[in-house]
Amino acid sequence: RRQVITGPSTLIGRAGVVTLASPEGVWAQVQGESWQVRAASPLHVGERIIVTQIEGLTLEVTPDPAAADAASHERSGSCPSTS
């Protein structure tokens, strides 16, 4: 079997960023396109997300744990080691 290289299934595992969060819905930019997204917890504009599933034209996402780790290091004033 050949690996899928186009289509919605290629979005799973991809990172994106929330661009709009309103009572009508939440939208994020993923792979250069705008998608409606939903998550188990509230999302905020600017938050980095990871696509976990696709349901129709809506992406199921979770907050990006790498982005959350970086933010906590910024708040604490510490930096991850570069060596």
PDB file of N, CA, C and O in Angstrom:
ATOM      1  N   ARG A   1       0.828  -1.202   0.000  1.00  0.00           N
ATOM      2  CA  ARG A   1       0.000   0.000   0.000  1.00  0.00           C
ATOM      3  C   ARG A   1       0.855   1.242   0.000  1.00  0.00           C
ATOM      4  O   ARG A   1       1.877   1.297   0.656  1.00  0.00           O
ATOM      5  N   ARG A   2       0.372   2.216  -0.721  1.00  0.00           N
ATOM      6  CA  ARG A   2       1.055   3.499  -0.733  1.00  0.00           C
ATOM      7  C   ARG A   2       0.556   4.383   0.400  1.00  0.00           C
ATOM      8  O   ARG A   2      -0.614   4.328   0.765  1.00  0.00           O
ATOM      9  N   GLN A   3       1.433   5.203   0.909  1.00  0.00           N
ATOM     10  CA  GLN A   3       1.070   6.147   1.959  1.00  0.00           C
ATOM     11  C   GLN A   3       0.240   7.272   1.367  1.00  0.00           C
ATOM     12  O   GLN A   3       0.537   7.771   0.278  1.00  0.00           O
ATOM     13  N   VAL A   4      -0.818   7.678   2.079  1.00  0.00           N
ATOM     14  CA  VAL A   4      -1.658   8.797   1.645  1.00  0.00           C
ATOM     15  C   VAL A   4      -0.841  10.075   1.764  1.00  0.00           C
ATOM     16  O   VAL A   4      -0.244  10.346   2.799  1.00  0.00           O
ATOM     17  N   ILE A   5      -0.819  10.874   0.689  1.00  0.00           N
ATOM     18  CA  ILE A   5      -0.048  12.119   0.737  1.00  0.00           C
ATOM     19  C   ILE A   5      -0.919  13.357   0.558  1.00  0.00           C
ATOM     20  O   ILE A   5      -0.448  14.462   0.677  1.00  0.00           O
ATOM     21  N   THR A   6      -2.206  13.162   0.245  1.00  0.00           N
ATOM     22  CA  THR A   6      -3.129  14.294   0.159  1.00  0.00           C
ATOM     23  C   THR A   6      -4.433  13.907   0.832  1.00  0.00           C
ATOM     24  O   THR A   6      -4.676  12.743   1.120  1.00  0.00           O
ATOM     25  N   GLY A   7      -5.259  14.904   1.092  1.00  0.00           N
ATOM     26  CA  GLY A   7      -6.564  14.640   1.691  1.00  0.00           C
ATOM     27  C   GLY A   7      -6.576  14.919   3.178  1.00  0.00           C
ATOM     28  O   GLY A   7      -5.542  15.130   3.802  1.00  0.00           O
ATOM     29  N   PRO A   8      -7.769  14.904   3.738  1.00  0.00           N
ATOM     30  CA  PRO A   8      -7.937  15.256   5.156  1.00  0.00           C
ATOM     31  C   PRO A   8      -7.152  14.370   6.120  1.00  0.00           C
ATOM     32  O   PRO A   8      -6.689  14.837   7.149  1.00  0.00           O
ATOM     33  N   SER A   9      -6.963  13.088   5.811  1.00  0.00           N
ATOM     34  CA  SER A   9      -6.280  12.207   6.762  1.00  0.00           C
ATOM     35  C   SER A   9      -4.834  12.616   6.988  1.00  0.00           C
ATOM     36  O   SER A   9      -4.232  12.255   8.006  1.00  0.00           O
ATOM     37  N   THR A  10      -4.260  13.408   6.075  1.00  0.00           N
ATOM     38  CA  THR A  10      -2.884  13.873   6.275  1.00  0.00           C
ATOM     39  C   THR A  10      -2.801  14.940   7.365  1.00  0.00           C
ATOM     40  O   THR A  10      -1.711  15.293   7.792  1.00  0.00           O
ATOM     41  N   LEU A  11      -3.947  15.447   7.825  1.00  0.00           N
ATOM     42  CA  LEU A  11      -3.956  16.485   8.860  1.00  0.00           C
ATOM     43  C   LEU A  11      -3.767  15.925  10.255  1.00  0.00           C
ATOM     44  O   LEU A  11      -3.382  16.656  11.179  1.00  0.00           O
ATOM     45  N   ILE A  12      -4.046  14.649  10.469  1.00  0.00           N
ATOM     46  CA  ILE A  12      -3.934  14.059  11.810  1.00  0.00           C
ATOM     47  C   ILE A  12      -2.477  14.134  12.260  1.00  0.00           C
ATOM     48  O   ILE A  12      -1.566  13.740  11.550  1.00  0.00           O
ATOM     49  N   GLY A  13      -2.294  14.693  13.461  1.00  0.00           N
ATOM     50  CA  GLY A  13      -0.959  14.873  14.025  1.00  0.00           C
ATOM     51  C   GLY A  13      -0.324  16.209  13.667  1.00  0.00           C
ATOM     52  O   GLY A  13       0.720  16.556  14.205  1.00  0.00           O
ATOM     53  N   ARG A  14      -0.958  16.974  12.789  1.00  0.00           N
ATOM     54  CA  ARG A  14      -0.411  18.270  12.379  1.00  0.00           C
ATOM     55  C   ARG A  14      -0.711  19.338  13.421  1.00  0.00           C
ATOM     56  O   ARG A  14      -1.730  19.302  14.102  1.00  0.00           O
ATOM     57  N   ALA A  15       0.171  20.318  13.492  1.00  0.00           N
ATOM     58  CA  ALA A  15      -0.004  21.437  14.417  1.00  0.00           C
ATOM     59  C   ALA A  15      -0.736  22.565  13.710  1.00  0.00           C
ATOM     60  O   ALA A  15      -0.719  22.674  12.483  1.00  0.00           O
ATOM     61  N   GLY A  16      -1.384  23.391  14.500  1.00  0.00           N
ATOM     62  CA  GLY A  16      -2.067  24.566  13.989  1.00  0.00           C
ATOM     63  C   GLY A  16      -2.169  25.608  15.079  1.00  0.00           C
ATOM     64  O   GLY A  16      -1.673  25.415  16.187  1.00  0.00           O
ATOM     65  N   VAL A  17      -2.837  26.701  14.753  1.00  0.00           N
ATOM     66  CA  VAL A  17      -3.033  27.773  15.724  1.00  0.00           C
ATOM     67  C   VAL A  17      -4.464  28.281  15.619  1.00  0.00           C
ATOM     68  O   VAL A  17      -5.001  28.442  14.527  1.00  0.00           O
ATOM     69  N   VAL A  18      -5.082  28.514  16.778  1.00  0.00           N
ATOM     70  CA  VAL A  18      -6.458  29.016  16.827  1.00  0.00           C
ATOM     71  C   VAL A  18      -6.467  30.461  16.350  1.00  0.00           C
ATOM     72  O   VAL A  18      -5.690  31.293  16.823  1.00  0.00           O
ATOM     73  N   THR A  19      -7.349  30.754  15.383  1.00  0.00           N
ATOM     74  CA  THR A  19      -7.434  32.099  14.806  1.00  0.00           C
ATOM     75  C   THR A  19      -8.696  32.850  15.202  1.00  0.00           C
ATOM     76  O   THR A  19      -8.740  34.065  15.135  1.00  0.00           O
ATOM     77  N   LEU A  20      -9.746  32.115  15.592  1.00  0.00           N
ATOM     78  CA  LEU A  20     -11.008  32.743  15.980  1.00  0.00           C
ATOM     79  C   LEU A  20     -11.703  31.856  16.999  1.00  0.00           C
ATOM     80  O   LEU A  20     -11.813  30.646  16.802  1.00  0.00           O
ATOM     81  N   ALA A  21     -12.145  32.447  18.092  1.00  0.00           N
ATOM     82  CA  ALA A  21     -12.915  31.722  19.104  1.00  0.00           C
ATOM     83  C   ALA A  21     -14.110  32.586  19.463  1.00  0.00           C
ATOM     84  O   ALA A  21     -13.953  33.674  20.016  1.00  0.00           O
ATOM     85  N   SER A  22     -15.314  32.114  19.106  1.00  0.00           N
ATOM     86  CA  SER A  22     -16.529  32.873  19.370  1.00  0.00           C
ATOM     87  C   SER A  22     -17.626  31.906  19.778  1.00  0.00           C
ATOM     88  O   SER A  22     -17.464  30.688  19.662  1.00  0.00           O
ATOM     89  N   PRO A  23     -18.764  32.424  20.236  1.00  0.00           N
ATOM     90  CA  PRO A  23     -19.874  31.537  20.592  1.00  0.00           C
ATOM     91  C   PRO A  23     -20.357  30.688  19.399  1.00  0.00           C
ATOM     92  O   PRO A  23     -20.901  29.616  19.581  1.00  0.00           O
ATOM     93  N   GLU A  24     -20.128  31.177  18.177  1.00  0.00           N
ATOM     94  CA  GLU A  24     -20.562  30.437  16.986  1.00  0.00           C
ATOM     95  C   GLU A  24     -19.612  29.301  16.622  1.00  0.00           C
ATOM     96  O   GLU A  24     -19.964  28.428  15.840  1.00  0.00           O
ATOM     97  N   GLY A  25     -18.383  29.320  17.120  1.00  0.00           N
ATOM     98  CA  GLY A  25     -17.433  28.263  16.807  1.00  0.00           C
ATOM     99  C   GLY A  25     -15.997  28.706  16.954  1.00  0.00           C
ATOM    100  O   GLY A  25     -15.703  29.882  17.161  1.00  0.00           O
ATOM    101  N   VAL A  26     -15.105  27.740  16.812  1.00  0.00           N
ATOM    102  CA  VAL A  26     -13.673  27.993  16.927  1.00  0.00           C
ATOM    103  C   VAL A  26     -13.030  27.572  15.608  1.00  0.00           C
ATOM    104  O   VAL A  26     -13.332  26.507  15.072  1.00  0.00           O
ATOM    105  N   TRP A  27     -12.141  28.423  15.104  1.00  0.00           N
ATOM    106  CA  TRP A  27     -11.458  28.165  13.846  1.00  0.00           C
ATOM    107  C   TRP A  27      -9.956  28.216  14.067  1.00  0.00           C
ATOM    108  O   TRP A  27      -9.468  28.990  14.903  1.00  0.00           O
ATOM    109  N   ALA A  28      -9.240  27.382  13.301  1.00  0.00           N
ATOM    110  CA  ALA A  28      -7.781  27.343  13.405  1.00  0.00           C
ATOM    111  C   ALA A  28      -7.166  27.235  12.023  1.00  0.00           C
ATOM    112  O   ALA A  28      -7.785  26.729  11.085  1.00  0.00           O
ATOM    113  N   GLN A  29      -5.952  27.701  11.916  1.00  0.00           N
ATOM    114  CA  GLN A  29      -5.166  27.583  10.691  1.00  0.00           C
ATOM    115  C   GLN A  29      -4.316  26.319  10.819  1.00  0.00           C
ATOM    116  O   GLN A  29      -3.543  26.183  11.765  1.00  0.00           O
ATOM    117  N   VAL A  30      -4.512  25.359   9.900  1.00  0.00           N
ATOM    118  CA  VAL A  30      -3.755  24.111   9.887  1.00  0.00           C
ATOM    119  C   VAL A  30      -3.321  23.861   8.446  1.00  0.00           C
ATOM    120  O   VAL A  30      -4.160  23.870   7.537  1.00  0.00           O
ATOM    121  N   GLN A  31      -2.040  23.649   8.243  1.00  0.00           N
ATOM    122  CA  GLN A  31      -1.509  23.397   6.897  1.00  0.00           C
ATOM    123  C   GLN A  31      -1.920  24.474   5.905  1.00  0.00           C
ATOM    124  O   GLN A  31      -2.250  24.174   4.763  1.00  0.00           O
ATOM    125  N   GLY A  32      -1.957  25.731   6.361  1.00  0.00           N
ATOM    126  CA  GLY A  32      -2.256  26.840   5.464  1.00  0.00           C
ATOM    127  C   GLY A  32      -3.725  27.045   5.148  1.00  0.00           C
ATOM    128  O   GLY A  32      -4.067  27.896   4.337  1.00  0.00           O
ATOM    129  N   GLU A  33      -4.603  26.276   5.795  1.00  0.00           N
ATOM    130  CA  GLU A  33      -6.040  26.415   5.546  1.00  0.00           C
ATOM    131  C   GLU A  33      -6.783  26.642   6.858  1.00  0.00           C
ATOM    132  O   GLU A  33      -6.358  26.198   7.912  1.00  0.00           O
ATOM    133  N   SER A  34      -7.934  27.292   6.750  1.00  0.00           N
ATOM    134  CA  SER A  34      -8.765  27.567   7.913  1.00  0.00           C
ATOM    135  C   SER A  34      -9.766  26.424   8.102  1.00  0.00           C
ATOM    136  O   SER A  34     -10.480  26.052   7.161  1.00  0.00           O
ATOM    137  N   TRP A  35      -9.802  25.861   9.310  1.00  0.00           N
ATOM    138  CA  TRP A  35     -10.693  24.744   9.642  1.00  0.00           C
ATOM    139  C   TRP A  35     -11.497  25.056  10.890  1.00  0.00           C
ATOM    140  O   TRP A  35     -10.978  25.679  11.819  1.00  0.00           O
ATOM    141  N   GLN A  36     -12.740  24.580  10.922  1.00  0.00           N
ATOM    142  CA  GLN A  36     -13.496  24.653  12.165  1.00  0.00           C
ATOM    143  C   GLN A  36     -12.955  23.537  13.055  1.00  0.00           C
ATOM    144  O   GLN A  36     -12.716  22.421  12.588  1.00  0.00           O
ATOM    145  N   VAL A  37     -12.737  23.856  14.329  1.00  0.00           N
ATOM    146  CA  VAL A  37     -12.166  22.874  15.252  1.00  0.00           C
ATOM    147  C   VAL A  37     -13.000  22.790  16.517  1.00  0.00           C
ATOM    148  O   VAL A  37     -13.767  23.703  16.839  1.00  0.00           O
ATOM    149  N   ARG A  38     -12.836  21.672  17.228  1.00  0.00           N
ATOM    150  CA  ARG A  38     -13.452  21.547  18.555  1.00  0.00           C
ATOM    151  C   ARG A  38     -12.523  20.730  19.427  1.00  0.00           C
ATOM    152  O   ARG A  38     -11.733  19.914  18.940  1.00  0.00           O
ATOM    153  N   ALA A  39     -12.644  20.978  20.725  1.00  0.00           N
ATOM    154  CA  ALA A  39     -11.791  20.310  21.705  1.00  0.00           C
ATOM    155  C   ALA A  39     -12.582  20.074  22.978  1.00  0.00           C
ATOM    156  O   ALA A  39     -13.632  20.691  23.195  1.00  0.00           O
ATOM    157  N   ALA A  40     -12.076  19.205  23.825  1.00  0.00           N
ATOM    158  CA  ALA A  40     -12.740  18.899  25.090  1.00  0.00           C
ATOM    159  C   ALA A  40     -12.664  20.071  26.066  1.00  0.00           C
ATOM    160  O   ALA A  40     -13.515  20.216  26.938  1.00  0.00           O
ATOM    161  N   SER A  41     -11.647  20.918  25.915  1.00  0.00           N
ATOM    162  CA  SER A  41     -11.497  22.082  26.792  1.00  0.00           C
ATOM    163  C   SER A  41     -11.548  23.351  25.944  1.00  0.00           C
ATOM    164  O   SER A  41     -11.323  23.298  24.732  1.00  0.00           O
ATOM    165  N   PRO A  42     -11.849  24.490  26.564  1.00  0.00           N
ATOM    166  CA  PRO A  42     -11.938  25.739  25.805  1.00  0.00           C
ATOM    167  C   PRO A  42     -10.612  26.077  25.116  1.00  0.00           C
ATOM    168  O   PRO A  42      -9.539  25.817  25.659  1.00  0.00           O
ATOM    169  N   LEU A  43     -10.711  26.640  23.921  1.00  0.00           N
ATOM    170  CA  LEU A  43      -9.534  27.069  23.166  1.00  0.00           C
ATOM    171  C   LEU A  43      -9.541  28.584  23.055  1.00  0.00           C
ATOM    172  O   LEU A  43     -10.598  29.213  23.071  1.00  0.00           O
ATOM    173  N   HIS A  44      -8.351  29.170  22.922  1.00  0.00           N
ATOM    174  CA  HIS A  44      -8.215  30.622  22.875  1.00  0.00           C
ATOM    175  C   HIS A  44      -7.410  31.029  21.647  1.00  0.00           C
ATOM    176  O   HIS A  44      -6.509  30.296  21.216  1.00  0.00           O
ATOM    177  N   VAL A  45      -7.695  32.199  21.112  1.00  0.00           N
ATOM    178  CA  VAL A  45      -6.975  32.722  19.954  1.00  0.00           C
ATOM    179  C   VAL A  45      -5.478  32.738  20.265  1.00  0.00           C
ATOM    180  O   VAL A  45      -5.060  33.148  21.344  1.00  0.00           O
ATOM    181  N   GLY A  46      -4.690  32.244  19.316  1.00  0.00           N
ATOM    182  CA  GLY A  46      -3.237  32.193  19.473  1.00  0.00           C
ATOM    183  C   GLY A  46      -2.731  30.879  20.049  1.00  0.00           C
ATOM    184  O   GLY A  46      -1.536  30.607  20.003  1.00  0.00           O
ATOM    185  N   GLU A  47      -3.642  30.077  20.585  1.00  0.00           N
ATOM    186  CA  GLU A  47      -3.238  28.799  21.192  1.00  0.00           C
ATOM    187  C   GLU A  47      -2.841  27.803  20.109  1.00  0.00           C
ATOM    188  O   GLU A  47      -3.502  27.682  19.087  1.00  0.00           O
ATOM    189  N   ARG A  48      -1.744  27.094  20.347  1.00  0.00           N
ATOM    190  CA  ARG A  48      -1.290  26.070  19.415  1.00  0.00           C
ATOM    191  C   ARG A  48      -2.025  24.770  19.713  1.00  0.00           C
ATOM    192  O   ARG A  48      -2.237  24.429  20.858  1.00  0.00           O
ATOM    193  N   ILE A  49      -2.409  24.082  18.641  1.00  0.00           N
ATOM    194  CA  ILE A  49      -3.189  22.850  18.772  1.00  0.00           C
ATOM    195  C   ILE A  49      -2.587  21.740  17.904  1.00  0.00           C
ATOM    196  O   ILE A  49      -1.785  22.007  17.002  1.00  0.00           O
ATOM    197  N   ILE A  50      -3.015  20.499  18.190  1.00  0.00           N
ATOM    198  CA  ILE A  50      -2.634  19.328  17.405  1.00  0.00           C
ATOM    199  C   ILE A  50      -3.928  18.642  16.964  1.00  0.00           C
ATOM    200  O   ILE A  50      -4.827  18.416  17.781  1.00  0.00           O
ATOM    201  N   VAL A  51      -4.014  18.278  15.698  1.00  0.00           N
ATOM    202  CA  VAL A  51      -5.192  17.586  15.158  1.00  0.00           C
ATOM    203  C   VAL A  51      -5.139  16.121  15.586  1.00  0.00           C
ATOM    204  O   VAL A  51      -4.130  15.441  15.380  1.00  0.00           O
ATOM    205  N   THR A  52      -6.237  15.631  16.186  1.00  0.00           N
ATOM    206  CA  THR A  52      -6.293  14.247  16.637  1.00  0.00           C
ATOM    207  C   THR A  52      -7.271  13.395  15.840  1.00  0.00           C
ATOM    208  O   THR A  52      -7.141  12.174  15.800  1.00  0.00           O
ATOM    209  N   GLN A  53      -8.252  14.049  15.208  1.00  0.00           N
ATOM    210  CA  GLN A  53      -9.293  13.311  14.495  1.00  0.00           C
ATOM    211  C   GLN A  53     -10.008  14.255  13.545  1.00  0.00           C
ATOM    212  O   GLN A  53      -9.994  15.470  13.727  1.00  0.00           O
ATOM    213  N   ILE A  54     -10.661  13.692  12.545  1.00  0.00           N
ATOM    214  CA  ILE A  54     -11.440  14.484  11.602  1.00  0.00           C
ATOM    215  C   ILE A  54     -12.847  13.917  11.557  1.00  0.00           C
ATOM    216  O   ILE A  54     -13.026  12.706  11.422  1.00  0.00           O
ATOM    217  N   GLU A  55     -13.825  14.804  11.717  1.00  0.00           N
ATOM    218  CA  GLU A  55     -15.227  14.408  11.637  1.00  0.00           C
ATOM    219  C   GLU A  55     -15.916  15.330  10.642  1.00  0.00           C
ATOM    220  O   GLU A  55     -16.218  16.477  10.966  1.00  0.00           O
ATOM    221  N   GLY A  56     -16.124  14.838   9.420  1.00  0.00           N
ATOM    222  CA  GLY A  56     -16.693  15.687   8.385  1.00  0.00           C
ATOM    223  C   GLY A  56     -15.738  16.806   8.047  1.00  0.00           C
ATOM    224  O   GLY A  56     -14.591  16.560   7.695  1.00  0.00           O
ATOM    225  N   LEU A  57     -16.203  18.048   8.198  1.00  0.00           N
ATOM    226  CA  LEU A  57     -15.351  19.201   7.938  1.00  0.00           C
ATOM    227  C   LEU A  57     -14.869  19.870   9.217  1.00  0.00           C
ATOM    228  O   LEU A  57     -14.400  21.011   9.197  1.00  0.00           O
ATOM    229  N   THR A  58     -14.959  19.161  10.333  1.00  0.00           N
ATOM    230  CA  THR A  58     -14.514  19.684  11.625  1.00  0.00           C
ATOM    231  C   THR A  58     -13.347  18.853  12.129  1.00  0.00           C
ATOM    232  O   THR A  58     -13.378  17.620  12.088  1.00  0.00           O
ATOM    233  N   LEU A  59     -12.318  19.535  12.621  1.00  0.00           N
ATOM    234  CA  LEU A  59     -11.165  18.845  13.174  1.00  0.00           C
ATOM    235  C   LEU A  59     -11.292  18.756  14.689  1.00  0.00           C
ATOM    236  O   LEU A  59     -11.605  19.748  15.346  1.00  0.00           O
ATOM    237  N   GLU A  60     -11.063  17.566  15.219  1.00  0.00           N
ATOM    238  CA  GLU A  60     -10.960  17.385  16.665  1.00  0.00           C
ATOM    239  C   GLU A  60      -9.508  17.683  17.022  1.00  0.00           C
ATOM    240  O   GLU A  60      -8.585  17.163  16.381  1.00  0.00           O
ATOM    241  N   VAL A  61      -9.299  18.525  18.041  1.00  0.00           N
ATOM    242  CA  VAL A  61      -7.940  18.931  18.388  1.00  0.00           C
ATOM    243  C   VAL A  61      -7.716  18.880  19.896  1.00  0.00           C
ATOM    244  O   VAL A  61      -8.670  18.832  20.681  1.00  0.00           O
ATOM    245  N   THR A  62      -6.442  18.895  20.267  1.00  0.00           N
ATOM    246  CA  THR A  62      -6.043  19.051  21.666  1.00  0.00           C
ATOM    247  C   THR A  62      -5.009  20.169  21.712  1.00  0.00           C
ATOM    248  O   THR A  62      -4.326  20.425  20.705  1.00  0.00           O
ATOM    249  N   PRO A  63      -4.874  20.835  22.846  1.00  0.00           N
ATOM    250  CA  PRO A  63      -3.810  21.832  22.964  1.00  0.00           C
ATOM    251  C   PRO A  63      -2.455  21.151  22.729  1.00  0.00           C
ATOM    252  O   PRO A  63      -2.254  19.996  23.106  1.00  0.00           O
ATOM    253  N   ASP A  64      -1.528  21.859  22.094  1.00  0.00           N
ATOM    254  CA  ASP A  64      -0.196  21.334  21.805  1.00  0.00           C
ATOM    255  C   ASP A  64       0.606  21.296  23.108  1.00  0.00           C
ATOM    256  O   ASP A  64       0.897  22.339  23.677  1.00  0.00           O
ATOM    257  N   PRO A  65       0.963  20.087  23.596  1.00  0.00           N
ATOM    258  CA  PRO A  65       1.698  20.006  24.866  1.00  0.00           C
ATOM    259  C   PRO A  65       3.061  20.680  24.799  1.00  0.00           C
ATOM    260  O   PRO A  65       3.526  21.221  25.793  1.00  0.00           O
ATOM    261  N   ALA A  66       3.703  20.696  23.648  1.00  0.00           N
ATOM    262  CA  ALA A  66       5.006  21.359  23.513  1.00  0.00           C
ATOM    263  C   ALA A  66       4.858  22.862  23.714  1.00  0.00           C
ATOM    264  O   ALA A  66       5.699  23.493  24.347  1.00  0.00           O
ATOM    265  N   ALA A  67       3.780  23.433  23.191  1.00  0.00           N
ATOM    266  CA  ALA A  67       3.534  24.873  23.354  1.00  0.00           C
ATOM    267  C   ALA A  67       3.229  25.187  24.816  1.00  0.00           C
ATOM    268  O   ALA A  67       3.665  26.203  25.341  1.00  0.00           O
ATOM    269  N   ALA A  68       2.494  24.310  25.489  1.00  0.00           N
ATOM    270  CA  ALA A  68       2.169  24.520  26.905  1.00  0.00           C
ATOM    271  C   ALA A  68       3.437  24.452  27.751  1.00  0.00           C
ATOM    272  O   ALA A  68       3.625  25.252  28.668  1.00  0.00           O
ATOM    273  N   ASP A  69       4.339  23.524  27.432  1.00  0.00           N
ATOM    274  CA  ASP A  69       5.601  23.420  28.166  1.00  0.00           C
ATOM    275  C   ASP A  69       6.434  24.680  27.989  1.00  0.00           C
ATOM    276  O   ASP A  69       6.997  25.201  28.940  1.00  0.00           O
ATOM    277  N   ALA A  70       6.504  25.197  26.760  1.00  0.00           N
ATOM    278  CA  ALA A  70       7.273  26.407  26.478  1.00  0.00           C
ATOM    279  C   ALA A  70       6.693  27.594  27.245  1.00  0.00           C
ATOM    280  O   ALA A  70       7.429  28.396  27.805  1.00  0.00           O
ATOM    281  N   ALA A  71       5.362  27.698  27.290  1.00  0.00           N
ATOM    282  CA  ALA A  71       4.712  28.802  28.003  1.00  0.00           C
ATOM    283  C   ALA A  71       4.996  28.729  29.490  1.00  0.00           C
ATOM    284  O   ALA A  71       5.226  29.741  30.134  1.00  0.00           O
ATOM    285  N   SER A  72       4.997  27.525  30.059  1.00  0.00           N
ATOM    286  CA  SER A  72       5.262  27.400  31.498  1.00  0.00           C
ATOM    287  C   SER A  72       6.708  27.762  31.808  1.00  0.00           C
ATOM    288  O   SER A  72       7.000  28.352  32.833  1.00  0.00           O
ATOM    289  N   HIS A  73       7.645  27.457  30.896  1.00  0.00           N
ATOM    290  CA  HIS A  73       9.039  27.845  31.098  1.00  0.00           C
ATOM    291  C   HIS A  73       9.183  29.356  31.035  1.00  0.00           C
ATOM    292  O   HIS A  73       9.930  29.939  31.812  1.00  0.00           O
ATOM    293  N   GLU A  74       8.447  30.005  30.122  1.00  0.00           N
ATOM    294  CA  GLU A  74       8.485  31.465  30.021  1.00  0.00           C
ATOM    295  C   GLU A  74       7.973  32.107  31.292  1.00  0.00           C
ATOM    296  O   GLU A  74       8.552  33.050  31.806  1.00  0.00           O
ATOM    297  N   ARG A  75       6.854  31.584  31.828  1.00  0.00           N
ATOM    298  CA  ARG A  75       6.267  32.153  33.037  1.00  0.00           C
ATOM    299  C   ARG A  75       7.185  31.978  34.235  1.00  0.00           C
ATOM    300  O   ARG A  75       7.277  32.821  35.105  1.00  0.00           O
ATOM    301  N   SER A  76       7.896  30.839  34.296  1.00  0.00           N
ATOM    302  CA  SER A  76       8.757  30.580  35.449  1.00  0.00           C
ATOM    303  C   SER A  76      10.107  31.272  35.321  1.00  0.00           C
ATOM    304  O   SER A  76      10.880  31.314  36.267  1.00  0.00           O
ATOM    305  N   GLY A  77      10.407  31.795  34.112  1.00  0.00           N
ATOM    306  CA  GLY A  77      11.682  32.470  33.904  1.00  0.00           C
ATOM    307  C   GLY A  77      12.803  31.514  33.577  1.00  0.00           C
ATOM    308  O   GLY A  77      13.948  31.913  33.457  1.00  0.00           O
ATOM    309  N   SER A  78      12.512  30.226  33.435  1.00  0.00           N
ATOM    310  CA  SER A  78      13.551  29.267  33.100  1.00  0.00           C
ATOM    311  C   SER A  78      13.502  28.972  31.615  1.00  0.00           C
ATOM    312  O   SER A  78      12.503  29.190  30.956  1.00  0.00           O
ATOM    313  N   CYS A  79      14.601  28.492  31.097  1.00  0.00           N
ATOM    314  CA  CYS A  79      14.694  28.133  29.688  1.00  0.00           C
ATOM    315  C   CYS A  79      15.096  26.692  29.567  1.00  0.00           C
ATOM    316  O   CYS A  79      15.908  26.202  30.354  1.00  0.00           O
ATOM    317  N   PRO A  80      14.560  25.984  28.572  1.00  0.00           N
ATOM    318  CA  PRO A  80      15.012  24.617  28.381  1.00  0.00           C
ATOM    319  C   PRO A  80      16.479  24.608  27.973  1.00  0.00           C
ATOM    320  O   PRO A  80      16.970  25.523  27.326  1.00  0.00           O
ATOM    321  N   SER A  81      17.178  23.589  28.350  1.00  0.00           N
ATOM    322  CA  SER A  81      18.585  23.460  28.037  1.00  0.00           C
ATOM    323  C   SER A  81      18.773  23.297  26.539  1.00  0.00           C
ATOM    324  O   SER A  81      18.012  22.601  25.879  1.00  0.00           O
ATOM    325  N   THR A  82      19.793  23.906  25.988  1.00  0.00           N
ATOM    326  CA  THR A  82      20.070  23.775  24.564  1.00  0.00           C
ATOM    327  C   THR A  82      21.212  22.822  24.304  1.00  0.00           C
ATOM    328  O   THR A  82      21.632  22.636  23.191  1.00  0.00           O
ATOM    329  N   SER A  83      21.768  22.220  25.325  1.00  0.00           N
ATOM    330  CA  SER A  83      22.869  21.277  25.111  1.00  0.00           C
ATOM    331  C   SER A  83      22.424  19.857  25.152  1.00  0.00           C
ATOM    332  O   SER A  83      21.381  19.506  25.520  1.00  0.00           O
TER     333      SER A  83
END
